MMTF fields as JSON, N, C-alpha, C and O atoms, coordinates in Angstrom:
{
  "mmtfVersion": "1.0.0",
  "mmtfProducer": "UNKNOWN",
  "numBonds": 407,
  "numAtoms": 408,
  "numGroups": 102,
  "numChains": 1,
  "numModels": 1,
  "chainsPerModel": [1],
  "groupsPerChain": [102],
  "chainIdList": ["A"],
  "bondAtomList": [4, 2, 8, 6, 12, 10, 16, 14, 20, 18, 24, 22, 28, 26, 32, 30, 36, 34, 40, 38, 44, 42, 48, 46, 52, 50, 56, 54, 60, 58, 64, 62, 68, 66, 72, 70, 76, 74, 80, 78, 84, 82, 88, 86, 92, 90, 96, 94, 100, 98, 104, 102, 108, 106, 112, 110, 116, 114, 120, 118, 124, 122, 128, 126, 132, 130, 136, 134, 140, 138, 144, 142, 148, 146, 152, 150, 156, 154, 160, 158, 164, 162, 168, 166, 172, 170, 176, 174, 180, 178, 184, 182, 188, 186, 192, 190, 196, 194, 200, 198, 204, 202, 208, 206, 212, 210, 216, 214, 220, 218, 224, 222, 228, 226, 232, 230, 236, 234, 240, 238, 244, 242, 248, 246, 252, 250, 256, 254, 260, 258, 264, 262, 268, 266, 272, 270, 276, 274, 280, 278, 284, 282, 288, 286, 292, 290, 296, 294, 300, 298, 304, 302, 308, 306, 312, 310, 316, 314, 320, 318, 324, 322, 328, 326, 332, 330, 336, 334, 340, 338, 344, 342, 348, 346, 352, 350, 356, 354, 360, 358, 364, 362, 368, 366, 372, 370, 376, 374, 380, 378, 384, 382, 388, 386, 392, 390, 396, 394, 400, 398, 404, 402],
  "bondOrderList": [1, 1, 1, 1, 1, 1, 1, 1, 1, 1, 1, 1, 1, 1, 1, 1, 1, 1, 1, 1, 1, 1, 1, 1, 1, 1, 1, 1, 1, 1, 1, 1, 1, 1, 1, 1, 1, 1, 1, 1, 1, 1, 1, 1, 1, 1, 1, 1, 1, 1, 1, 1, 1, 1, 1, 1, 1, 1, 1, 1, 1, 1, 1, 1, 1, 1, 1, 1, 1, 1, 1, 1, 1, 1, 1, 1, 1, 1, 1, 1, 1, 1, 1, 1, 1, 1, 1, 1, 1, 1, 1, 1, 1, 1, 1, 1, 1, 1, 1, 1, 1],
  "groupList": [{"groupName": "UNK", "atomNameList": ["N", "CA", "C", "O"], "elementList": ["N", "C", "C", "O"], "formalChargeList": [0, 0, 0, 0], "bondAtomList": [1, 0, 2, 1, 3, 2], "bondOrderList": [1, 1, 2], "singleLetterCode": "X", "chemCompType": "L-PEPTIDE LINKING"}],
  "groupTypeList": [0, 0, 0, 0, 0, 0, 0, 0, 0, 0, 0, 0, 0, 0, 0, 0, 0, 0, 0, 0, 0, 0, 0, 0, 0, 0, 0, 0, 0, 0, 0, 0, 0, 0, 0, 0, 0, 0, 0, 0, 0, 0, 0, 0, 0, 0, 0, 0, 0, 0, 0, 0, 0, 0, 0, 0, 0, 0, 0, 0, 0, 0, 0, 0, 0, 0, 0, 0, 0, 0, 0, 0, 0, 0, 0, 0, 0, 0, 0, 0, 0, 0, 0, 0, 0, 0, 0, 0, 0, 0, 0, 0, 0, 0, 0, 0, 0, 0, 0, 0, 0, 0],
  "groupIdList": [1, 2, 3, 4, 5, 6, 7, 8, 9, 10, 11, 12, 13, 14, 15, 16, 17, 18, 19, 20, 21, 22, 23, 24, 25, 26, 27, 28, 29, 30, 31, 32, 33, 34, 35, 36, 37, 38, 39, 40, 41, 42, 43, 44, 45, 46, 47, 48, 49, 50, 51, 52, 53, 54, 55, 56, 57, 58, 59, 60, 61, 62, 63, 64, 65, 66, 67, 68, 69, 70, 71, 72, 73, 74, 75, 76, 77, 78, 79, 80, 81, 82, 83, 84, 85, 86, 87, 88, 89, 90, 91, 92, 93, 94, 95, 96, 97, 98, 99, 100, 101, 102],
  "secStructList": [7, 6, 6, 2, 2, 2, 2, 2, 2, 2, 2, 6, 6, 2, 2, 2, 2, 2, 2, 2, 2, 2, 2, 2, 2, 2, 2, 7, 1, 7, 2, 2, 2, 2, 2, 6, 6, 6, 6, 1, 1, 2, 2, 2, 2, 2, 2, 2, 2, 2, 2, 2, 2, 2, 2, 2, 2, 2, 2, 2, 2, 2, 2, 2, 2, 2, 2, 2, 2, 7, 7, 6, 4, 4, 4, 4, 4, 2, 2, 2, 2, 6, 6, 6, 7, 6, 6, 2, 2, 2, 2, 2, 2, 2, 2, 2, 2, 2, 1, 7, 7, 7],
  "xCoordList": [42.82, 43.818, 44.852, 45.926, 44.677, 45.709, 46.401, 46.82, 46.95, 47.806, 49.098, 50.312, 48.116, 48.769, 49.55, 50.619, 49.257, 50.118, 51.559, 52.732, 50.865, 51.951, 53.377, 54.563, 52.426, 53.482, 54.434, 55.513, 54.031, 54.736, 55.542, 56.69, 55.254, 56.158, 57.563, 58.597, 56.812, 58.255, 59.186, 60.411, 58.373, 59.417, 59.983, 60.988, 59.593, 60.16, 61.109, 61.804, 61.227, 61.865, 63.489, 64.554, 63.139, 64.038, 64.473, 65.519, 64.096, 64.637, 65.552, 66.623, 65.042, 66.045, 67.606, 68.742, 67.326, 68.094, 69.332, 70.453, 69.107, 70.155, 71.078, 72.241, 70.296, 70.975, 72.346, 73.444, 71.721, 72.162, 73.896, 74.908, 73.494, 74.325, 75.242, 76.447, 75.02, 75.794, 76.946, 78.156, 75.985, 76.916, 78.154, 79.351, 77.35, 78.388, 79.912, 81.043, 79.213, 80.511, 81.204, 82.29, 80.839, 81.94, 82.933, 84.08, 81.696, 82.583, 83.105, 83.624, 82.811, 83.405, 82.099, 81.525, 81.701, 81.06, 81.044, 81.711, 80.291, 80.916, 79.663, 79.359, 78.951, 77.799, 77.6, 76.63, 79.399, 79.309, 79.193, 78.334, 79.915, 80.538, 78.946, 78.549, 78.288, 76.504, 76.147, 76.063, 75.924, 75.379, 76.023, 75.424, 77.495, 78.029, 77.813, 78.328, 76.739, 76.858, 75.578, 75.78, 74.491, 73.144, 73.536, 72.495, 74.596, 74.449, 75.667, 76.426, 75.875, 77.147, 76.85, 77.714, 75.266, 74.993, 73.466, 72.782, 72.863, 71.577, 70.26, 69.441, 70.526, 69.615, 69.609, 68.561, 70.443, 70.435, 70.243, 69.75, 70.893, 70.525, 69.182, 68.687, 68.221, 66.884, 65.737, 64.931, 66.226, 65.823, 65.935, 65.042, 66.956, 66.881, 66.224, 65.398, 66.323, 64.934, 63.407, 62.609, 63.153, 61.664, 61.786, 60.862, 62.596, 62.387, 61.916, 60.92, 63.322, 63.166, 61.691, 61.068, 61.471, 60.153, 58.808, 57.859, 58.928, 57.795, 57.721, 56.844, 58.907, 58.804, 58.332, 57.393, 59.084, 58.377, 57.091, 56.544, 56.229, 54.62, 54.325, 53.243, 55.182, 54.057, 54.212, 53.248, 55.118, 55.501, 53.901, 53.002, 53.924, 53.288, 51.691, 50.861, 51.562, 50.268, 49.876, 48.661, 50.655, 50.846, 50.568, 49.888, 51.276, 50.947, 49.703, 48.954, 48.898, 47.654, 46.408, 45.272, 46.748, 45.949, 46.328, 45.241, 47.16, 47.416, 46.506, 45.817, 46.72, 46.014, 44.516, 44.089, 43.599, 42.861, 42.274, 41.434, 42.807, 42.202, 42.297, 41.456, 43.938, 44.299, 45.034, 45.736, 45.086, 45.854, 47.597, 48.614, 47.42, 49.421, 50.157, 51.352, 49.577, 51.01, 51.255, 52.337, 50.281, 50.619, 52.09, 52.849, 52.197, 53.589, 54.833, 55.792, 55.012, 55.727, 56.625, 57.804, 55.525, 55.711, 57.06, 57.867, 56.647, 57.84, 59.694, 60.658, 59.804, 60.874, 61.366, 62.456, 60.106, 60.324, 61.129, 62.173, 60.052, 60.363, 61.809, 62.39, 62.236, 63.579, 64.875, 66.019, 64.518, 65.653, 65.811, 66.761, 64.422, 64.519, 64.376, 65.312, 62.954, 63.009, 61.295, 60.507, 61.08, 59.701, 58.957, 58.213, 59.284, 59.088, 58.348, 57.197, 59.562, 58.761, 57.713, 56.868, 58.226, 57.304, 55.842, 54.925, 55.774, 54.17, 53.403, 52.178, 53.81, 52.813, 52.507, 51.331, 53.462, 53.291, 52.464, 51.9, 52.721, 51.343, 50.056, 49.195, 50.112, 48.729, 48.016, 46.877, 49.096, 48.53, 47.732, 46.648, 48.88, 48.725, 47.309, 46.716, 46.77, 45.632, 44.511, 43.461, 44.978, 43.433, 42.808, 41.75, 44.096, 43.285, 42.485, 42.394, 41.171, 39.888, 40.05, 41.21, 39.494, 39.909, 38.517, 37.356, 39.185, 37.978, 37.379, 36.442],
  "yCoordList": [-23.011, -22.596, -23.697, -23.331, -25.012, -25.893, -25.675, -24.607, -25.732, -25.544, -24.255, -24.195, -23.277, -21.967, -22.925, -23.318, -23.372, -24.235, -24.871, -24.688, -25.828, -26.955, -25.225, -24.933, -24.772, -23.366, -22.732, -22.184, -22.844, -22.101, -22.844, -22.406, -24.777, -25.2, -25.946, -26.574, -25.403, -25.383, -24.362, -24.46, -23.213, -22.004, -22.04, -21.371, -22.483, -22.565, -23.533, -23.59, -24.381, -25.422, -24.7, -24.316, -24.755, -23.974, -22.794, -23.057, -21.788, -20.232, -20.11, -19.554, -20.895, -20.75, -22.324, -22.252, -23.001, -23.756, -23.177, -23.663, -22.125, -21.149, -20.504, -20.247, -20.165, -19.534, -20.254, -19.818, -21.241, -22.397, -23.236, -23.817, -22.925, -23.868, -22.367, -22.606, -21.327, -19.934, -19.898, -19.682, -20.198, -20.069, -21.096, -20.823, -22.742, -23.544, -23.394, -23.736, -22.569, -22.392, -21.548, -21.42, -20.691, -19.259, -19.604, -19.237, -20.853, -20.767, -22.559, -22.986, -23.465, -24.851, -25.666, -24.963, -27.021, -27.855, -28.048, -29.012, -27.197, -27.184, -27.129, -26.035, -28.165, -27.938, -27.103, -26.467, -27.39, -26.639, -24.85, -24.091, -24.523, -23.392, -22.787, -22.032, -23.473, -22.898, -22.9, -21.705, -23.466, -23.532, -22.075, -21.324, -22.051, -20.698, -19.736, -18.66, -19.909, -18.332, -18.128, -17.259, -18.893, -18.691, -18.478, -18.585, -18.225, -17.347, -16.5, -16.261, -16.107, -15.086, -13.514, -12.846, -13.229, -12.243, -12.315, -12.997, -11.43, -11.177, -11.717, -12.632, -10.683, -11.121, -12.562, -13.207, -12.945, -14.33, -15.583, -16.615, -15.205, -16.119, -16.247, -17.358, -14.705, -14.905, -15.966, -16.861, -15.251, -15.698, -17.217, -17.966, -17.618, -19.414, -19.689, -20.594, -19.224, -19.487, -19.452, -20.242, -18.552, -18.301, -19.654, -20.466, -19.725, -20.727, -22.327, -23.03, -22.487, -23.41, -23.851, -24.913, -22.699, -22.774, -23.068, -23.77, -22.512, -22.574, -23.806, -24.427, -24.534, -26.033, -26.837, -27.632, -26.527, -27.771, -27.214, -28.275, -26.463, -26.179, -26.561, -27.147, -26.447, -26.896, -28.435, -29.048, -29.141, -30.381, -30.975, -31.663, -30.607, -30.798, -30.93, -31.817, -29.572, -29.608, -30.511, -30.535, -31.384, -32.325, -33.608, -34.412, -33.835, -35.358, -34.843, -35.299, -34.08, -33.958, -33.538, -33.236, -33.566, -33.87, -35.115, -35.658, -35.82, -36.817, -37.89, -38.811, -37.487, -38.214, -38.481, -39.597, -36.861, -36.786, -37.39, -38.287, -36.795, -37.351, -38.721, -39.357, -39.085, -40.688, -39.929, -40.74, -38.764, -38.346, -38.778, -38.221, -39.419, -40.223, -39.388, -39.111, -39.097, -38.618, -36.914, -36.331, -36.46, -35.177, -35.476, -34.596, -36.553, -36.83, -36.446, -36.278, -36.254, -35.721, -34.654, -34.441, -33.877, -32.61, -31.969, -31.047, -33.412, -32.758, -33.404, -32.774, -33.943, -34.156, -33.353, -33.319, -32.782, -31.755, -30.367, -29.851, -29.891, -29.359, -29.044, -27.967, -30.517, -30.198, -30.423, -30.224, -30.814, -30.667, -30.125, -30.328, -29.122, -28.436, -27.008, -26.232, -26.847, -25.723, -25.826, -26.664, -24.494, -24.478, -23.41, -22.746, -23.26, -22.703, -23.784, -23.851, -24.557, -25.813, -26.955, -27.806, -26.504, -27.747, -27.465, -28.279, -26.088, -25.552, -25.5, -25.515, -25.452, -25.283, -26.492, -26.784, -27.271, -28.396, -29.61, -30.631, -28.902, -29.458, -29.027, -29.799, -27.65, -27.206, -27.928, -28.394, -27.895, -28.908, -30.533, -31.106, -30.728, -32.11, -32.416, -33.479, -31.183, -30.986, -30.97, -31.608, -29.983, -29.786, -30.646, -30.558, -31.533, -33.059, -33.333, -33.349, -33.812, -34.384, -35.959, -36.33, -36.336, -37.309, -38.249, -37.881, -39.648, -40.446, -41.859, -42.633],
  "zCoordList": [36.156, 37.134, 37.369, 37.847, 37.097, 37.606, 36.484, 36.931, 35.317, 33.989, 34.821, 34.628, 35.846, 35.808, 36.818, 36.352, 38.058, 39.212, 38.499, 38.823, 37.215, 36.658, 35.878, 36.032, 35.273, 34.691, 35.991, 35.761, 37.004, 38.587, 38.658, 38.733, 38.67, 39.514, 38.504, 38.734, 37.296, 36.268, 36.37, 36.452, 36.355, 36.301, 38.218, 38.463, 38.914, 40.075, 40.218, 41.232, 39.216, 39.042, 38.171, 38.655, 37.172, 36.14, 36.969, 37.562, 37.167, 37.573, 38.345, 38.102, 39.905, 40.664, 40.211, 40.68, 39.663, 39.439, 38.422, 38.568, 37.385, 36.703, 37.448, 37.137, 38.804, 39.352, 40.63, 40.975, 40.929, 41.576, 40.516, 40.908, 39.464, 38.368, 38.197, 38.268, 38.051, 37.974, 39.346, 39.408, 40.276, 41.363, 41.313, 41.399, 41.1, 40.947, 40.308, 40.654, 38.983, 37.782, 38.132, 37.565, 39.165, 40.167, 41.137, 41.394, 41.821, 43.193, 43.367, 44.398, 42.058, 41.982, 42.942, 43.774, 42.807, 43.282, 44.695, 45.069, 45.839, 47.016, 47.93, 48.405, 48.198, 49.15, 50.377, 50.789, 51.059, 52.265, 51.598, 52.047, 50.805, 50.054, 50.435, 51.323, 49.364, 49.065, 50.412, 50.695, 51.266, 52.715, 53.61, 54.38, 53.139, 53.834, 53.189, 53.496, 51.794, 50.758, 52.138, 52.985, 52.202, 52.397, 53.937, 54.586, 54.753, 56.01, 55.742, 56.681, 54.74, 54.23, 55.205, 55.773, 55.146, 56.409, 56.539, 55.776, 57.744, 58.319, 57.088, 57.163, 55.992, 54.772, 54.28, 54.304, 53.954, 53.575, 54.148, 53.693, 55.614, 56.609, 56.92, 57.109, 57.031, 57.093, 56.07, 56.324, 54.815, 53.649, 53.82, 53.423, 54.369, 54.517, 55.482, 55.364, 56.342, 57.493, 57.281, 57.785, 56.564, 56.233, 54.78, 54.723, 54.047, 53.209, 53.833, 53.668, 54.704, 55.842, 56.449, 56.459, 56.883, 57.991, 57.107, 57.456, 56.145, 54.667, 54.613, 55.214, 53.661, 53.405, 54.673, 54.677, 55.692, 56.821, 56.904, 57.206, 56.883, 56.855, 55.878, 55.874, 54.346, 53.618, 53.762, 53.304, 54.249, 54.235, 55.308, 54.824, 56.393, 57.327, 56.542, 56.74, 55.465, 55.091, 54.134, 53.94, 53.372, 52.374, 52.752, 52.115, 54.123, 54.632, 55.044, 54.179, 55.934, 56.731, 55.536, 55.901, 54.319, 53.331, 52.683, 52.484, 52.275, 51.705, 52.531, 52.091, 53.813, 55.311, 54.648, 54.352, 54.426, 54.488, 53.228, 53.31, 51.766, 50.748, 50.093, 49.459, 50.524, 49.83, 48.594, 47.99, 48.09, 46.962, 47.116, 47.529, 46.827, 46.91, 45.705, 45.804, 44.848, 44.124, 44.695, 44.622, 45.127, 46.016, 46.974, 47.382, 47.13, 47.884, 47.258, 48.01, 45.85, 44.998, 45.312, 45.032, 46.143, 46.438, 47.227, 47.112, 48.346, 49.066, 48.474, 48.908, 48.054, 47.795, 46.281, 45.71, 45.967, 45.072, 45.694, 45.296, 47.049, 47.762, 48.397, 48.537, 48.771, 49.186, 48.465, 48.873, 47.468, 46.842, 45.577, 44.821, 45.288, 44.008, 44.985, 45.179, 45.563, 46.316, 46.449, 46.011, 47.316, 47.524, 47.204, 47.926, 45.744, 44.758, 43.586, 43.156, 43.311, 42.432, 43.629, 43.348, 44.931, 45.551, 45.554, 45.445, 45.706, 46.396, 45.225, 45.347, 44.329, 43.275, 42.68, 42.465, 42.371, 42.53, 43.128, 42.736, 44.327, 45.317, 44.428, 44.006, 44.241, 44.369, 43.113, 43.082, 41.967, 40.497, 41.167, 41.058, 41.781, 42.375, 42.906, 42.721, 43.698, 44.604, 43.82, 43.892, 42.92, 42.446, 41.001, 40.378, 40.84, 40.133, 40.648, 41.875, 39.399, 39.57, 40.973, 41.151, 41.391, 42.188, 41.63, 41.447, 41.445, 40.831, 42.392, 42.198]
}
């Protein structure tokens, strides 16, 4: 099962990033631009909220295991998290997690 995690948090990595680089080449290099697509209306604005609210839980759940086990490269996760998405972060984690621990 961990191979299937590392396969998630590639294609979570890659997938939404096509789409991210599509937008770029439409609408020109524009952070605010992307920030105003994602409250453009009700749906999208939600969709960033529940994304939002996801990452800070899974963020929360990463340090309070990192806490617990000493697994440090699980820390990976979150900066995977926020700046790829939490798509590539969570699974990521989960590869991260379920290494043997010596």
């Amino acid at each position: 099962m961990r191979w299937v995690w590392l396969t998630l948090a590639v294609w979570g990595a890659l997938h939404p990033t096509r789409w991210f680089i599509a937008w770029f080449a439409q609408n020109g290099y524009s952070w605010s631009g992307l920030f105003a697509a994602w409250r453009a209306n009700p749906a999208t604005t939600g969709l960033m909220w529940d994304a939002t609210i996801a990452a800070v839980a899974l963020t929360l759940w990463i340090l309070s295991e990192v806490r617990v086990r000493r697994n440090w490269e699980a820390l990976a996760a979150i900066p995977a998290t926020f700046l790829i998405g939490i798509g590539c972060g969570l699974p990521l984690f989960l590869f991260l997690r379920t290494r043997p621990l010596g």
